[in-house]
CSV table of C-alpha atoms in Angstrom, one decimal:
chain,number,residue,atom,x,y,z
D,1053,MET,CA,18.2,30.3,-29.6
D,1054,ARG,CA,21.5,30.9,-27.8
D,1055,ILE,CA,24.2,28.7,-29.4
D,1056,LEU,CA,27.8,28.3,-28.2
D,1057,LEU,CA,30.5,27.2,-30.7
D,1058,ILE,CA,33.7,25.8,-29.1
D,1059,ILE,CA,36.9,25.9,-31.0
D,1060,PRO,CA,39.2,23.0,-29.9
D,1061,ALA,CA,42.6,23.8,-28.3
D,1062,LYS,CA,45.2,23.3,-31.1
D,1063,SER,CA,47.6,21.2,-29.1
D,1064,TYR,CA,45.4,20.1,-26.2
D,1065,THR,CA,47.9,17.6,-24.8
D,1066,ASN,CA,50.7,20.2,-24.4
D,1067,LEU,CA,49.7,23.7,-23.3
D,1068,ASN,CA,53.1,25.1,-24.1
D,1069,PHE,CA,52.4,24.7,-27.8
D,1070,SER,CA,48.8,25.9,-28.0
D,1071,ILE,CA,49.4,29.2,-29.7
D,1072,MET,CA,47.1,29.5,-32.8
D,1073,SER,CA,47.4,32.0,-35.6
D,1074,ASN,CA,44.6,32.9,-37.8
D,1075,ASN,CA,46.3,30.8,-40.4
D,1076,ASP,CA,45.3,27.7,-38.4
D,1077,PHE,CA,41.7,28.8,-37.6
D,1078,PRO,CA,39.1,26.2,-38.5
D,1079,VAL,CA,37.1,28.2,-41.1
D,1080,GLY,CA,34.2,25.8,-40.9
D,1081,PHE,CA,33.2,27.2,-37.5
D,1082,ALA,CA,33.0,30.7,-39.0
D,1083,TYR,CA,30.7,29.4,-41.7
D,1084,ILE,CA,28.5,27.7,-39.1
D,1085,SER,CA,28.4,30.9,-37.1
D,1086,SER,CA,27.3,32.8,-40.2
D,1087,VAL,CA,24.4,30.6,-41.3
D,1088,LEU,CA,23.1,30.3,-37.8
D,1089,ARG,CA,23.2,34.0,-37.2
D,1090,ASN,CA,21.4,34.5,-40.5
D,1091,ALA,CA,18.7,32.1,-39.4
D,1092,GLY,CA,18.1,34.3,-36.3
D,1093,HIS,CA,20.1,32.5,-33.6
D,1094,LYS,CA,22.4,34.2,-31.1
D,1095,ILE,CA,25.9,33.0,-31.5
D,1096,TYR,CA,28.6,32.9,-28.8
D,1097,GLY,CA,32.2,31.7,-29.5
D,1098,LEU,CA,34.7,30.1,-27.3
D,1099,ASN,CA,38.2,29.9,-28.8
D,1100,LEU,CA,40.3,27.7,-26.5
D,1101,ASN,CA,43.6,28.9,-27.8
D,1102,ASN,CA,46.2,31.5,-26.8
D,1103,ILE,CA,44.9,31.3,-23.2
D,1104,TYR,CA,47.6,31.2,-20.5
D,1105,GLY,CA,48.1,31.0,-16.7
D,1106,TYR,CA,46.9,27.5,-16.1
D,1107,ASN,CA,48.7,24.5,-14.7
D,1108,SER,CA,47.3,22.1,-17.3
D,1109,SER,CA,45.3,22.0,-20.5
D,1110,PHE,CA,42.4,20.3,-18.8
D,1111,GLU,CA,42.3,22.9,-16.1
D,1112,MET,CA,42.2,25.6,-18.8
D,1113,ILE,CA,39.4,24.1,-20.8
D,1114,ASN,CA,37.4,23.2,-17.7
D,1115,ASP,CA,37.5,26.7,-16.4
D,1116,GLN,CA,36.9,28.4,-19.7
D,1117,ILE,CA,33.9,26.1,-20.7
D,1118,ILE,CA,32.3,26.5,-17.3
D,1119,LYS,CA,32.7,30.3,-17.5
D,1120,SER,CA,31.3,30.5,-21.0
D,1121,ILE,CA,28.2,28.3,-20.2
D,1122,GLU,CA,27.5,30.3,-17.0
D,1123,GLU,CA,27.8,33.6,-18.8
D,1124,ASN,CA,26.0,32.8,-22.1
D,1125,GLN,CA,23.5,30.2,-21.0
D,1126,PRO,CA,23.5,28.3,-24.3
D,1127,GLU,CA,20.6,26.2,-25.4
D,1128,LEU,CA,22.8,24.3,-27.9
D,1129,ILE,CA,26.5,23.7,-28.0
D,1130,GLY,CA,28.5,23.0,-31.2
D,1131,ILE,CA,31.9,21.3,-31.1
D,1132,GLY,CA,34.1,19.6,-33.7
D,1133,GLY,CA,37.5,18.9,-35.0
D,1134,LEU,CA,39.8,16.3,-36.6
D,1135,CYS,CA,40.8,12.9,-35.3
D,1136,ILE,CA,43.7,14.5,-33.4
D,1137,ASP,CA,41.1,16.4,-31.3
D,1138,TYR,CA,39.5,13.2,-30.0
D,1139,LYS,CA,40.8,13.6,-26.4
D,1140,PHE,CA,39.9,17.3,-26.3
D,1141,ILE,CA,36.3,16.6,-27.6
D,1142,LYS,CA,35.9,13.7,-25.1
D,1143,ASP,CA,37.0,15.9,-22.2
D,1144,ALA,CA,34.9,18.9,-23.4
D,1145,ILE,CA,31.7,16.8,-23.6
D,1146,PHE,CA,32.5,15.4,-20.1
D,1147,ILE,CA,32.7,19.0,-18.8
D,1148,ILE,CA,29.6,20.1,-20.5
D,1149,ARG,CA,27.6,17.1,-19.2
D,1150,LYS,CA,29.0,17.8,-15.7
D,1151,ILE,CA,27.8,21.4,-15.8
D,1152,ASN,CA,24.4,20.8,-17.4
D,1153,PRO,CA,23.5,17.5,-18.9
D,1154,ASP,CA,20.4,18.9,-20.5
D,1155,ILE,CA,22.3,21.1,-23.0
D,1156,PRO,CA,22.3,19.3,-26.4
D,1157,VAL,CA,25.7,18.9,-27.9
D,1158,VAL,CA,26.2,18.6,-31.7
D,1159,LEU,CA,29.5,17.3,-33.1
D,1160,GLY,CA,30.9,17.8,-36.6
D,1161,GLY,CA,34.1,18.0,-38.6
D,1162,GLY,CA,36.5,15.5,-40.1
D,1163,ILE,CA,36.4,13.3,-37.0
D,1164,VAL,CA,32.8,12.5,-37.7
D,1165,ASN,CA,32.9,12.6,-41.5
D,1166,ASN,CA,35.2,9.6,-41.9
D,1167,ASP,CA,34.0,7.2,-39.2
D,1168,ALA,CA,30.6,8.5,-38.0
D,1169,GLU,CA,29.2,5.4,-36.4
D,1170,PHE,CA,32.4,4.6,-34.3
D,1171,ILE,CA,33.0,8.3,-33.3
D,1172,LEU,CA,29.4,9.0,-32.3
D,1173,ASP,CA,29.1,5.8,-30.3
D,1174,SER,CA,32.4,6.5,-28.6
D,1175,LEU,CA,32.0,10.2,-27.7
D,1176,ARG,CA,28.2,10.2,-27.3
D,1177,PRO,CA,27.2,13.7,-28.3
D,1178,ASP,CA,23.5,14.2,-28.7
D,1179,PHE,CA,23.9,14.8,-32.4
D,1180,GLY,CA,26.5,14.4,-35.1
D,1181,ILE,CA,26.6,16.1,-38.6
D,1182,ILE,CA,28.3,14.2,-41.4
D,1183,GLY,CA,29.8,16.3,-44.2
D,1184,GLU,CA,29.2,20.0,-44.8
D,1185,ALA,CA,27.1,21.3,-42.0
D,1186,GLU,CA,25.6,24.6,-43.0
D,1187,GLU,CA,22.1,23.3,-44.0
D,1188,ALA,CA,21.9,20.5,-41.4
D,1189,ILE,CA,22.9,22.7,-38.4
D,1190,VAL,CA,20.2,25.3,-39.2
D,1191,LYS,CA,17.5,22.6,-39.5
D,1192,LEU,CA,18.6,21.0,-36.3
D,1193,ALA,CA,18.8,24.2,-34.3
D,1194,ASP,CA,15.3,25.2,-35.5
D,1195,LYS,CA,13.8,21.8,-34.5
D,1196,ILE,CA,15.4,21.9,-31.0
D,1197,GLU,CA,14.2,25.5,-30.5
D,1198,ASN,CA,10.6,24.4,-31.5
D,1199,ASN,CA,10.7,21.2,-29.4
D,1200,ASP,CA,10.3,19.1,-32.5
D,1201,LEU,CA,11.9,15.8,-31.7
D,1202,ASN,CA,11.5,14.3,-35.2
D,1203,PHE,CA,15.1,14.5,-36.5
D,1204,SER,CA,14.9,11.7,-39.0
D,1205,ASP,CA,14.0,14.0,-41.9
D,1206,ILE,CA,17.3,15.9,-41.6
D,1207,SER,CA,19.9,14.4,-44.0
D,1208,ASN,CA,23.5,13.7,-43.0
D,1209,ILE,CA,23.1,13.6,-39.2
D,1210,GLY,CA,23.3,11.0,-36.4
D,1211,PHE,CA,21.3,11.1,-33.2
D,1212,PHE,CA,20.4,8.8,-30.3
D,1213,GLN,CA,16.9,7.4,-29.9
D,1214,ASN,CA,16.3,5.2,-26.8
D,1215,GLY,CA,20.0,5.0,-26.4
D,1216,LYS,CA,20.6,3.7,-29.9
D,1217,LEU,CA,22.4,5.6,-32.6
D,1218,GLU,CA,20.3,6.4,-35.6
D,1219,LEU,CA,21.9,7.7,-38.9
D,1220,THR,CA,19.7,9.5,-41.4
D,1221,ASP,CA,20.1,9.4,-45.2
D,1222,LYS,CA,23.1,10.7,-46.9
D,1223,ASN,CA,22.5,13.5,-49.3
D,1224,TYR,CA,25.5,15.4,-50.7
D,1225,LYS,CA,23.5,17.8,-52.9
D,1226,TYR,CA,24.5,20.8,-51.0
D,1227,ILE,CA,23.4,24.4,-51.4
D,1228,ASP,CA,25.2,26.4,-54.2
D,1229,ILE,CA,28.5,27.3,-52.8
D,1230,ASN,CA,28.1,30.9,-54.1
D,1231,ALA,CA,24.9,31.3,-52.1
D,1232,LEU,CA,26.6,30.7,-48.7
D,1233,PRO,CA,27.2,33.8,-46.5
D,1234,TYR,CA,30.7,34.8,-45.8
D,1235,PRO,CA,32.3,33.3,-42.7
D,1236,ASP,CA,31.6,35.1,-39.5
D,1237,TYR,CA,34.8,35.3,-37.4
D,1238,GLU,CA,33.6,37.9,-34.9
D,1239,PRO,CA,32.6,35.5,-32.0
D,1240,PHE,CA,36.1,34.0,-31.9
D,1241,ASN,CA,38.4,36.9,-31.2
D,1242,ILE,CA,39.8,36.8,-34.7
D,1243,SER,CA,41.0,40.4,-34.7
D,1244,GLU,CA,43.2,39.7,-31.7
D,1245,MET,CA,44.6,36.6,-33.5
D,1246,ILE,CA,45.4,38.6,-36.7
D,1247,GLU,CA,47.0,41.4,-34.7
D,1248,ASN,CA,49.0,39.4,-32.1
D,1249,TYR,CA,49.5,35.9,-33.4
D,1250,SER,CA,50.2,36.1,-37.1
D,1251,LEU,CA,54.0,35.6,-36.4
D,1252,ASN,CA,53.1,32.1,-35.2
D,1253,ALA,CA,51.9,31.1,-38.6
D,1254,PHE,CA,53.8,28.6,-40.8
D,1255,TYR,CA,56.9,30.5,-41.9
D,1256,LEU,CA,56.2,30.2,-45.7
D,1257,HIS,CA,52.8,31.8,-45.1
D,1258,ARG,CA,54.1,34.9,-43.3
D,1259,TYR,CA,57.6,35.8,-44.5
D,1260,PRO,CA,56.8,38.5,-47.2
D,1261,ARG,CA,55.8,41.0,-44.5
D,1262,LYS,CA,57.7,42.3,-41.4
D,1263,LYS,CA,54.4,42.6,-39.5
D,1264,PRO,CA,52.1,40.0,-41.1
D,1265,ARG,CA,48.4,40.2,-40.8
D,1266,ILE,CA,47.1,36.9,-42.2
D,1267,MET,CA,43.7,36.2,-43.6
D,1268,THR,CA,42.4,32.9,-45.1
D,1269,ILE,CA,39.8,32.2,-47.7
D,1270,VAL,CA,38.2,29.0,-49.0
D,1271,THR,CA,37.3,29.2,-52.7
D,1272,ALA,CA,36.2,25.6,-53.4
D,1273,ARG,CA,35.2,22.4,-51.6
D,1274,SER,CA,36.1,18.8,-52.1
D,1275,CYS,CA,38.4,17.5,-54.9
D,1276,PRO,CA,38.0,16.1,-58.4
D,1277,PHE,CA,40.8,13.6,-57.9
D,1278,SER,CA,40.8,10.2,-56.1
D,1279,CYS,CA,44.2,9.8,-54.5
D,1280,THR,CA,44.3,6.6,-52.4
D,1281,PHE,CA,45.6,8.3,-49.3
D,1282,CYS,CA,42.9,11.1,-49.2
D,1283,VAL,CA,39.5,11.5,-47.5
D,1284,HIS,CA,38.0,13.1,-50.6
D,1285,THR,CA,37.3,9.7,-52.3
D,1286,HIS,CA,33.8,9.9,-51.0
D,1287,GLY,CA,31.2,12.5,-50.3
D,1288,SER,CA,30.4,15.7,-52.3
D,1289,LYS,CA,31.7,16.6,-55.7
D,1290,TYR,CA,34.2,19.3,-56.3
D,1291,ARG,CA,32.6,22.8,-56.4
D,1292,ALA,CA,34.4,26.1,-57.0
D,1293,ARG,CA,33.2,29.6,-56.2
D,1294,SER,CA,32.9,32.2,-59.0
D,1295,ILE,CA,35.6,34.7,-59.3
D,1296,ASP,CA,33.1,37.5,-58.6
D,1297,ASN,CA,32.0,35.8,-55.4
D,1298,ILE,CA,35.6,35.4,-54.3
D,1299,MET,CA,36.4,39.1,-55.0
D,1300,SER,CA,33.4,40.2,-53.0
D,1301,GLU,CA,34.5,38.2,-49.9
D,1302,ILE,CA,38.1,39.6,-50.3
D,1303,LYS,CA,36.7,43.1,-50.3
D,1304,TYR,CA,34.5,42.4,-47.3
D,1305,MET,CA,37.3,40.9,-45.3
D,1306,TYR,CA,39.9,43.5,-46.3
D,1307,ASP,CA,37.7,46.4,-45.3
D,1308,LYS,CA,37.0,44.6,-42.0
D,1309,TYR,CA,40.5,43.3,-41.0
D,1310,GLN,CA,43.1,45.1,-43.2
D,1311,PHE,CA,45.1,41.9,-43.8
D,1312,ASN,CA,48.3,42.0,-45.8
D,1313,ILE,CA,48.7,38.3,-46.6
D,1314,LEU,CA,45.9,36.1,-48.0
D,1315,VAL,CA,46.2,32.3,-47.8
D,1316,MET,CA,44.1,30.3,-50.2
D,1317,MET,CA,43.1,27.3,-48.0
D,1318,ASP,CA,42.0,25.2,-51.0
D,1319,GLU,CA,44.1,22.2,-51.9
D,1320,LEU,CA,43.4,22.9,-55.5
D,1321,PHE,CA,42.9,26.7,-56.0
D,1322,ALA,CA,44.3,26.7,-59.5
D,1323,VAL,CA,43.0,23.3,-60.8
D,1324,ASN,CA,43.3,24.8,-64.3
D,1325,LYS,CA,45.2,27.6,-65.9
D,1326,ASN,CA,42.1,29.5,-67.0
D,1327,ARG,CA,40.8,29.9,-63.4
D,1328,LEU,CA,44.2,31.2,-62.2
D,1329,ASN,CA,44.4,33.7,-65.1
D,1330,LEU,CA,40.9,35.0,-64.5
D,1331,PHE,CA,41.5,35.4,-60.8
D,1332,CYS,CA,44.9,37.2,-61.2
D,1333,THR,CA,43.6,39.5,-63.9
D,1334,GLU,CA,40.6,40.5,-61.8
D,1335,LEU,CA,42.7,40.8,-58.6
D,1336,ILE,CA,45.0,43.2,-60.4
D,1337,ALA,CA,42.0,45.3,-61.4
D,1338,GLN,CA,40.5,45.3,-57.9
D,1339,LYS,CA,43.7,46.2,-56.2
D,1340,GLU,CA,44.1,49.2,-58.5
D,1341,LYS,CA,40.4,50.2,-57.9
D,1342,PHE,CA,40.3,49.8,-54.1
D,1343,GLY,CA,44.0,50.3,-53.1
D,1344,TRP,CA,44.4,46.8,-51.7
D,1345,ASP,CA,47.9,46.0,-50.4
D,1346,PHE,CA,48.4,42.3,-49.8
D,1347,ASN,CA,50.4,39.3,-51.0
D,1348,TRP,CA,48.8,35.9,-51.5
D,1349,TYR,CA,49.6,32.2,-51.7
D,1350,PHE,CA,47.9,29.2,-53.3
D,1351,GLN,CA,48.4,25.4,-53.7
D,1352,THR,CA,47.3,23.2,-56.5
D,1353,HIS,CA,47.8,19.9,-58.4
D,1354,SER,CA,50.7,19.5,-60.7
D,1355,SER,CA,48.3,18.6,-63.5
D,1356,ALA,CA,47.6,22.3,-63.8
D,1357,ALA,CA,51.0,22.4,-65.5
D,1358,LEU,CA,51.5,26.1,-64.8
D,1359,THR,CA,53.7,27.9,-67.3
D,1360,GLU,CA,55.9,31.0,-67.1
D,1361,LYS,CA,53.0,33.0,-68.5
D,1362,GLU,CA,50.6,32.1,-65.7
D,1363,LEU,CA,53.3,32.5,-63.0
D,1364,LYS,CA,54.3,35.9,-64.2
D,1365,LEU,CA,50.7,37.0,-64.1
D,1366,ALA,CA,50.3,35.5,-60.6
D,1367,LYS,CA,53.4,37.4,-59.3
D,1368,GLN,CA,52.2,40.6,-60.9
D,1369,SER,CA,48.9,40.2,-58.9
D,1370,GLY,CA,50.9,39.8,-55.6
D,1371,CYS,CA,51.4,36.0,-55.4
D,1372,TYR,CA,54.6,35.2,-53.6
D,1373,LEU,CA,54.4,31.4,-53.3
D,1374,PHE,CA,52.6,28.4,-54.7
D,1375,SER,CA,52.9,24.7,-54.0
D,1376,TYR,CA,52.2,21.3,-55.4
D,1377,GLY,CA,51.2,18.2,-53.6
D,1378,ILE,CA,54.2,16.3,-54.9
D,1379,GLU,CA,53.9,13.4,-52.4
D,1380,SER,CA,56.7,11.3,-53.8
D,1381,GLY,CA,59.7,11.3,-56.1
D,1382,SER,CA,59.1,7.7,-57.1
D,1383,GLU,CA,56.9,6.9,-60.1
D,1384,THR,CA,56.1,3.5,-58.5
D,1385,VAL,CA,54.6,5.2,-55.4
D,1386,LEU,CA,52.8,7.9,-57.4
D,1387,LYS,CA,51.1,5.1,-59.5
D,1388,SER,CA,50.1,3.3,-56.3
D,1389,MET,CA,48.7,6.6,-54.9
D,1390,ASN,CA,46.7,7.2,-58.1
D,1391,LYS,CA,48.3,10.6,-57.8
D,1392,LYS,CA,48.5,11.4,-61.5
D,1393,ASN,CA,51.6,13.5,-60.9
D,1394,LYS,CA,54.3,13.7,-63.6
D,1395,LEU,CA,57.7,14.3,-62.1
D,1396,SER,CA,58.9,15.9,-65.3
D,1397,VAL,CA,56.1,18.6,-64.9
D,1398,ILE,CA,57.1,19.2,-61.3
D,1399,SER,CA,60.8,19.5,-62.2
D,1400,GLU,CA,59.8,22.0,-64.9
D,1401,ALA,CA,57.8,24.0,-62.3
D,1402,PHE,CA,60.9,24.3,-60.1
D,1403,ASP,CA,62.9,25.8,-63.0
D,1404,ILE,CA,60.1,28.2,-64.0
D,1405,ALA,CA,59.5,29.4,-60.4
D,1406,SER,CA,63.3,30.0,-60.1
D,1407,LYS,CA,63.2,32.0,-63.4
D,1408,VAL,CA,60.2,34.0,-62.4
D,1409,LYS,CA,61.5,34.5,-58.9
D,1410,ILE,CA,58.4,33.2,-57.2
D,1411,GLY,CA,58.4,30.8,-54.2
D,1412,PHE,CA,57.7,27.2,-54.9
D,1413,GLY,CA,57.0,24.5,-52.3
D,1414,GLY,CA,56.0,20.9,-52.2
D,1415,ASN,CA,54.5,18.4,-49.8
D,1416,PHE,CA,55.6,14.7,-49.4
D,1417,ILE,CA,54.1,11.6,-47.9
D,1418,PHE,CA,56.1,8.6,-46.9
D,1419,GLY,CA,54.6,5.2,-46.1
D,1420,ASP,CA,52.4,4.3,-49.0
D,1421,VAL,CA,51.7,0.5,-49.4
D,1422,ALA,CA,54.2,0.5,-52.3
D,1423,GLU,CA,56.9,2.3,-50.3
D,1424,THR,CA,60.3,0.6,-50.0
D,1425,GLU,CA,63.8,1.7,-49.1
D,1426,ASN,CA,64.5,2.2,-52.8
D,1427,THR,CA,61.4,4.4,-53.4
D,1428,ILE,CA,62.3,6.5,-50.3
D,1429,THR,CA,65.8,7.0,-51.7
D,1430,GLU,CA,64.2,8.0,-55.0
D,1431,THR,CA,62.2,10.7,-53.3
D,1432,LEU,CA,65.1,12.0,-51.3
D,1433,ASP,CA,67.2,12.1,-54.4
D,1434,PHE,CA,64.5,14.1,-56.1
D,1435,VAL,CA,64.4,16.6,-53.2
D,1436,ASN,CA,68.2,16.9,-53.2
D,1437,LYS,CA,68.3,17.4,-57.0
D,1438,HIS,CA,66.0,20.4,-56.7
């Protein structure tokens, strides 16, 4: 079956700010491409970013989607994104329906995961996938290809029957994360993005190299914590890939793309010290064995309580920056968030990072239900102190 996967325009409402670096590429599409290709389907990609010469964003996506459908004649179209992509997805589905209303459209991503019934009823794709999509999309594509209209036995999807939305059972017992094939970026012009657009990446992700060539990797899914502001309070359990599996993907991607900066996309790469130590020790050995030349960055939770020993080893392996989700400098707000941060541990991390001479960053969130002018002041004071 011929399947077209459409990457949303990063800033659809303002064409002047639609440049996308590989750092921002939605890796989920590459995983979907990989499993579908392995299942025998023909994959085409349409990356609606870094395309110029149009008077408006709508004119651009209208022209590009029409061209792609005419050239590739897809029998299924996959589209997805976050809540900020709502207008883009709505317009894209409208364009697809205008060209050929018989092509089934499947929608996935965060926009579906967190409010499936409302989103699917509002945007009216033919199908929606809730949660991780690798298994469901293959089953769905196979059924469509074989004209099997019984979709009710596929877990974690929504579909329309006689105009009414039907949601199947939820089953978050996904395939072993180590058994997934590596992401397939080839249909999406990723080489051009690495070569020409890495300088558009977030500054802290690109600064170690004069000519950055950024690659990303996902080494775990979900989260073991339950912060009140986060989407990970429901769904699948936290699962981390093995160090051997991670190294194997790094070698595959390095041989293919010759990147010089590796960004760990996980929110909790080093959820414990032992995992970080194992990774760094193995990375040092692999770099020596294969001649890899790249720096890398990770983010994690402050409960990892990284010490000088771990950070020295990380720096030795090429790590140039790490970050914590600090969220607030107020103990009151942290308690309300169920964040389980200790400001004393974070303050210590600043001091250790300075001593080791490794970059340290933090993210903050304002507006928790417990937030007041006083708690905002506490956070700003914490930032200024460090």
